PDB file of C-alpha atoms in Angstrom:
ATOM      1  CA  MET C  74     138.991 164.467  66.967  1.00 53.00           C
ATOM      2  CA  PRO C  75     142.341 164.696  68.635  1.00 59.00           C
ATOM      3  CA  THR C  76     144.134 161.520  69.303  1.00 65.00           C
ATOM      4  CA  PRO C  77     144.406 160.591  72.966  1.00 74.00           C
ATOM      5  CA  PRO C  78     147.382 160.706  74.878  1.00 83.00           C
ATOM      6  CA  PHE C  79     149.536 157.293  75.045  1.00 88.00           C
ATOM      7  CA  ARG C  80     151.943 155.400  76.929  1.00 89.00           C
ATOM      8  CA  THR C  81     154.298 152.300  76.324  1.00 91.00           C
ATOM      9  CA  LEU C  82     155.428 150.311  78.860  1.00 93.00           C
ATOM     10  CA  THR C  83     157.530 147.096  79.128  1.00 94.00           C
ATOM     11  CA  LEU C  84     156.703 144.285  81.371  1.00 95.00           C
ATOM     12  CA  PRO C  85     159.590 142.056  82.057  1.00 94.00           C
ATOM     13  CA  ASN C  86     157.524 139.538  83.767  1.00 93.00           C
ATOM     14  CA  GLU C  87     154.020 138.719  85.006  1.00 92.00           C
ATOM     15  CA  ASP C  88     154.881 140.387  88.488  1.00 94.00           C
ATOM     16  CA  ALA C  89     155.152 143.357  86.687  1.00 95.00           C
ATOM     17  CA  THR C  90     151.962 142.794  85.036  1.00 95.00           C
ATOM     18  CA  ALA C  91     150.151 142.470  88.192  1.00 95.00           C
ATOM     19  CA  HIS C  92     151.941 145.776  89.689  1.00 95.00           C
ATOM     20  CA  LEU C  93     150.668 147.573  86.881  1.00 96.00           C
ATOM     21  CA  ALA C  94     147.218 145.973  87.328  1.00 96.00           C
ATOM     22  CA  ALA C  95     146.960 146.580  90.708  1.00 96.00           C
ATOM     23  CA  ALA C  96     148.082 150.689  90.048  1.00 96.00           C
ATOM     24  CA  ILE C  97     145.357 150.684  87.293  1.00 96.00           C
ATOM     25  CA  SER C  98     142.799 148.619  89.728  1.00 96.00           C
ATOM     26  CA  ASP C  99     143.128 151.316  92.278  1.00 94.00           C
ATOM     27  CA  ARG C 100     142.024 154.392  90.249  1.00 95.00           C
ATOM     28  CA  LEU C 101     138.772 151.988  88.221  1.00 97.00           C
ATOM     29  CA  ARG C 102     135.472 153.213  89.690  1.00 96.00           C
ATOM     30  CA  PRO C 103     131.683 152.069  88.396  1.00 97.00           C
ATOM     31  CA  GLY C 104     131.361 152.737  84.181  1.00 97.00           C
ATOM     32  CA  ASP C 105     134.957 151.954  83.619  1.00 97.00           C
ATOM     33  CA  THR C 106     135.542 150.323  80.679  1.00 97.00           C
ATOM     34  CA  LEU C 107     139.246 148.308  79.784  1.00 98.00           C
ATOM     35  CA  LEU C 108     139.371 147.085  76.203  1.00 97.00           C
ATOM     36  CA  LEU C 109     142.409 144.603  76.472  1.00 97.00           C
ATOM     37  CA  SER C 110     143.979 143.789  72.993  1.00 96.00           C
ATOM     38  CA  GLY C 111     146.549 141.515  71.402  1.00 95.00           C
ATOM     39  CA  ASP C 112     147.383 138.448  70.285  1.00 93.00           C
ATOM     40  CA  ILE C 113     147.010 135.149  72.262  1.00 89.00           C
ATOM     41  CA  GLY C 114     149.797 134.816  74.816  1.00 87.00           C
ATOM     42  CA  ALA C 115     150.063 138.628  75.024  1.00 92.00           C
ATOM     43  CA  GLY C 116     149.377 138.950  78.348  1.00 92.00           C
ATOM     44  CA  LYS C 117     145.774 140.139  78.698  1.00 93.00           C
ATOM     45  CA  SER C 118     144.347 137.292  80.815  1.00 92.00           C
ATOM     46  CA  ALA C 119     147.162 137.645  83.420  1.00 93.00           C
ATOM     47  CA  PHE C 120     146.545 141.207  83.602  1.00 96.00           C
ATOM     48  CA  ALA C 121     142.856 140.565  83.950  1.00 96.00           C
ATOM     49  CA  ARG C 122     143.003 138.085  86.500  1.00 95.00           C
ATOM     50  CA  ALA C 123     145.787 140.229  88.593  1.00 96.00           C
ATOM     51  CA  LEU C 124     143.128 143.359  88.460  1.00 97.00           C
ATOM     52  CA  ILE C 125     140.342 140.632  89.980  1.00 96.00           C
ATOM     53  CA  ARG C 126     142.377 139.407  92.343  1.00 95.00           C
ATOM     54  CA  HIS C 127     143.940 142.982  93.521  1.00 94.00           C
ATOM     55  CA  ARG C 128     139.857 143.685  94.081  1.00 94.00           C
ATOM     56  CA  MET C 129     138.766 140.695  95.525  1.00 93.00           C
ATOM     57  CA  GLY C 130     141.764 138.870  97.239  1.00 88.00           C
ATOM     58  CA  PRO C 131     145.109 136.612  96.233  1.00 83.00           C
ATOM     59  CA  ALA C 132     142.697 133.630  96.986  1.00 79.00           C
ATOM     60  CA  GLU C 133     140.146 134.615  94.092  1.00 82.00           C
ATOM     61  CA  ASP C 134     139.233 131.728  91.574  1.00 84.00           C
ATOM     62  CA  VAL C 135     139.746 133.775  88.409  1.00 86.00           C
ATOM     63  CA  PRO C 136     139.102 131.203  85.135  1.00 78.00           C
ATOM     64  CA  SER C 137     139.335 132.413  82.099  1.00 82.00           C
ATOM     65  CA  PRO C 138     135.787 133.524  80.423  1.00 81.00           C
ATOM     66  CA  THR C 139     136.894 131.772  77.015  1.00 78.00           C
ATOM     67  CA  PHE C 140     133.823 129.579  76.900  1.00 75.00           C
ATOM     68  CA  THR C 141     131.724 131.297  79.603  1.00 82.00           C
ATOM     69  CA  LEU C 142     132.064 134.874  77.748  1.00 90.00           C
ATOM     70  CA  VAL C 143     131.564 136.251  80.684  1.00 93.00           C
ATOM     71  CA  GLN C 144     132.558 135.909  84.555  1.00 93.00           C
ATOM     72  CA  THR C 145     131.337 138.414  86.983  1.00 94.00           C
ATOM     73  CA  TYR C 146     132.918 139.069  90.591  1.00 94.00           C
ATOM     74  CA  ASN C 147     131.153 141.218  93.293  1.00 93.00           C
ATOM     75  CA  ALA C 148     133.772 142.899  94.641  1.00 94.00           C
ATOM     76  CA  PRO C 149     133.260 145.726  97.132  1.00 92.00           C
ATOM     77  CA  GLY C 150     131.298 148.573  96.123  1.00 92.00           C
ATOM     78  CA  VAL C 151     131.160 147.355  92.269  1.00 96.00           C
ATOM     79  CA  GLU C 152     130.736 144.246  90.317  1.00 96.00           C
ATOM     80  CA  ILE C 153     133.360 143.119  87.869  1.00 97.00           C
ATOM     81  CA  TRP C 154     132.686 141.691  84.629  1.00 96.00           C
ATOM     82  CA  HIS C 155     135.571 139.957  82.680  1.00 96.00           C
ATOM     83  CA  CYS C 156     134.508 139.172  79.079  1.00 95.00           C
ATOM     84  CA  ASP C 157     136.127 137.229  76.363  1.00 93.00           C
ATOM     85  CA  LEU C 158     134.692 138.200  73.118  1.00 93.00           C
ATOM     86  CA  TYR C 159     136.473 135.994  70.914  1.00 92.00           C
ATOM     87  CA  ARG C 160     134.190 133.430  70.055  1.00 89.00           C
ATOM     88  CA  LEU C 161     131.637 136.172  69.186  1.00 88.00           C
ATOM     89  CA  THR C 162     130.918 136.568  65.248  1.00 87.00           C
ATOM     90  CA  ASP C 163     128.913 139.486  65.510  1.00 87.00           C
ATOM     91  CA  PRO C 164     128.499 142.678  67.804  1.00 83.00           C
ATOM     92  CA  SER C 165     125.169 142.659  68.362  1.00 84.00           C
ATOM     93  CA  GLU C 166     125.431 139.478  70.598  1.00 87.00           C
ATOM     94  CA  VAL C 167     127.308 141.733  73.193  1.00 84.00           C
ATOM     95  CA  LEU C 168     123.697 142.845  73.551  1.00 85.00           C
ATOM     96  CA  GLU C 169     122.448 139.619  74.263  1.00 87.00           C
ATOM     97  CA  LEU C 170     125.285 139.560  77.532  1.00 88.00           C
ATOM     98  CA  GLY C 171     124.252 142.774  78.704  1.00 89.00           C
ATOM     99  CA  LEU C 172     127.579 143.923  78.156  1.00 91.00           C
ATOM    100  CA  ASP C 173     126.035 147.465  77.384  1.00 90.00           C
ATOM    101  CA  ASP C 174     124.106 148.085  80.746  1.00 93.00           C
ATOM    102  CA  ALA C 175     127.481 146.620  82.613  1.00 95.00           C
ATOM    103  CA  PHE C 176     129.333 149.315  80.730  1.00 95.00           C
ATOM    104  CA  THR C 177     127.530 151.982  82.481  1.00 95.00           C
ATOM    105  CA  SER C 178     127.434 150.235  85.931  1.00 96.00           C
ATOM    106  CA  ALA C 179     130.254 147.972  86.336  1.00 97.00           C
ATOM    107  CA  ILE C 180     134.217 147.716  85.805  1.00 98.00           C
ATOM    108  CA  CYS C 181     134.560 145.751  82.799  1.00 97.00           C
ATOM    109  CA  LEU C 182     137.380 144.310  81.383  1.00 98.00           C
ATOM    110  CA  VAL C 183     137.112 142.991  77.893  1.00 97.00           C
ATOM    111  CA  GLU C 184     139.519 140.857  75.826  1.00 95.00           C
ATOM    112  CA  TRP C 185     139.293 140.905  71.924  1.00 94.00           C
ATOM    113  CA  PRO C 186     137.604 144.061  72.319  1.00 95.00           C
ATOM    114  CA  ASP C 187     137.514 144.458  68.422  1.00 94.00           C
ATOM    115  CA  ARG C 188     134.416 142.106  68.559  1.00 93.00           C
ATOM    116  CA  LEU C 189     132.461 145.082  70.232  1.00 92.00           C
ATOM    117  CA  ALA C 190     132.932 147.155  67.078  1.00 89.00           C
ATOM    118  CA  GLU C 191     130.899 150.720  67.611  1.00 90.00           C
ATOM    119  CA  LEU C 192     129.354 149.542  70.598  1.00 91.00           C
ATOM    120  CA  ALA C 193     133.190 149.800  72.389  1.00 93.00           C
ATOM    121  CA  PRO C 194     132.540 152.703  75.336  1.00 95.00           C
ATOM    122  CA  ASP C 195     134.319 156.097  73.683  1.00 92.00           C
ATOM    123  CA  ASN C 196     136.042 156.806  77.097  1.00 94.00           C
ATOM    124  CA  ALA C 197     137.188 153.004  77.501  1.00 96.00           C
ATOM    125  CA  LEU C 198     141.127 152.509  78.502  1.00 96.00           C
ATOM    126  CA  LEU C 199     142.646 151.089  75.497  1.00 96.00           C
ATOM    127  CA  LEU C 200     145.597 148.349  76.849  1.00 97.00           C
ATOM    128  CA  ALA C 201     147.508 147.040  73.639  1.00 96.00           C
ATOM    129  CA  PHE C 202     149.642 144.075  74.776  1.00 96.00           C
ATOM    130  CA  GLU C 203     152.404 142.275  72.717  1.00 95.00           C
ATOM    131  CA  ALA C 204     154.278 139.622  73.290  1.00 93.00           C
ATOM    132  CA  GLY C 205     158.250 140.288  72.702  1.00 89.00           C
ATOM    133  CA  GLU C 206     161.033 137.836  73.035  1.00 89.00           C
ATOM    134  CA  THR C 207     162.015 138.661  76.722  1.00 92.00           C
ATOM    135  CA  ALA C 208     159.265 140.715  78.037  1.00 92.00           C
ATOM    136  CA  HIS C 209     155.889 141.838  76.689  1.00 93.00           C
ATOM    137  CA  HIS C 210     155.051 145.462  75.984  1.00 94.00           C
ATOM    138  CA  LEU C 211     151.821 147.421  76.458  1.00 95.00           C
ATOM    139  CA  THR C 212     150.694 150.647  74.827  1.00 95.00           C
ATOM    140  CA  LEU C 213     147.908 152.359  76.840  1.00 95.00           C
ATOM    141  CA  THR C 214     145.503 154.853  74.930  1.00 94.00           C
ATOM    142  CA  MET C 215     143.505 157.086  77.312  1.00 94.00           C
ATOM    143  CA  PRO C 216     140.868 158.903  75.997  1.00 92.00           C
ATOM    144  CA  GLY C 217     138.853 161.318  78.476  1.00 92.00           C
ATOM    145  CA  ASP C 218     140.473 162.138  81.844  1.00 93.00           C
ATOM    146  CA  TRP C 219     142.165 158.672  82.137  1.00 94.00           C
ATOM    147  CA  PRO C 220     145.582 160.893  81.611  1.00 93.00           C
ATOM    148  CA  GLN C 221     144.667 162.749  84.908  1.00 92.00           C
ATOM    149  CA  ARG C 222     143.796 159.344  86.991  1.00 93.00           C
ATOM    150  CA  LEU C 223     146.959 157.498  85.419  1.00 93.00           C
ATOM    151  CA  ALA C 224     149.325 160.075  85.696  1.00 89.00           C
ATOM    152  CA  ASP C 225     150.967 159.607  89.373  1.00 87.00           C
ATOM    153  CA  MET C 226     151.281 155.490  88.720  1.00 82.00           C
ATOM    154  CA  ASN C 227     154.463 154.174  90.166  1.00 66.00           C
ATOM    155  CA  VAL C 228     155.063 151.631  87.005  1.00 55.00           C
TER     156      VAL C 228
END
């Protein structure tokens, strides 16, 4: 299997992260999964919050799903699942959350996707965040049709 194309970006501040989240949000459809990896403080939650607010409106309350594991949002035309899997200890717990069904019908934003193991969708867009001293860095790994879908992003 060939390695998917990738793209590396520098995000100098939270506004740049929000701009990127909005650009990607506009290209999402039901059944899309974004896997958000990176250490604590690397920008995963800021990206997810900005993407959800872009779809729902800037006043939308977007709490971290750290303790609830999943927060759902009824955006126009699609449900959005924001998941934080940090506290899971076994991939089978993902099935108990119903995330496998959401992968086919909702837009899923998954923090700590390593907890999914082999349950991660093959066509998911992987966003690997890394905190730097003056900016955050992001590598997008784009399997399937993601390169075409994201080709015209102005970021």
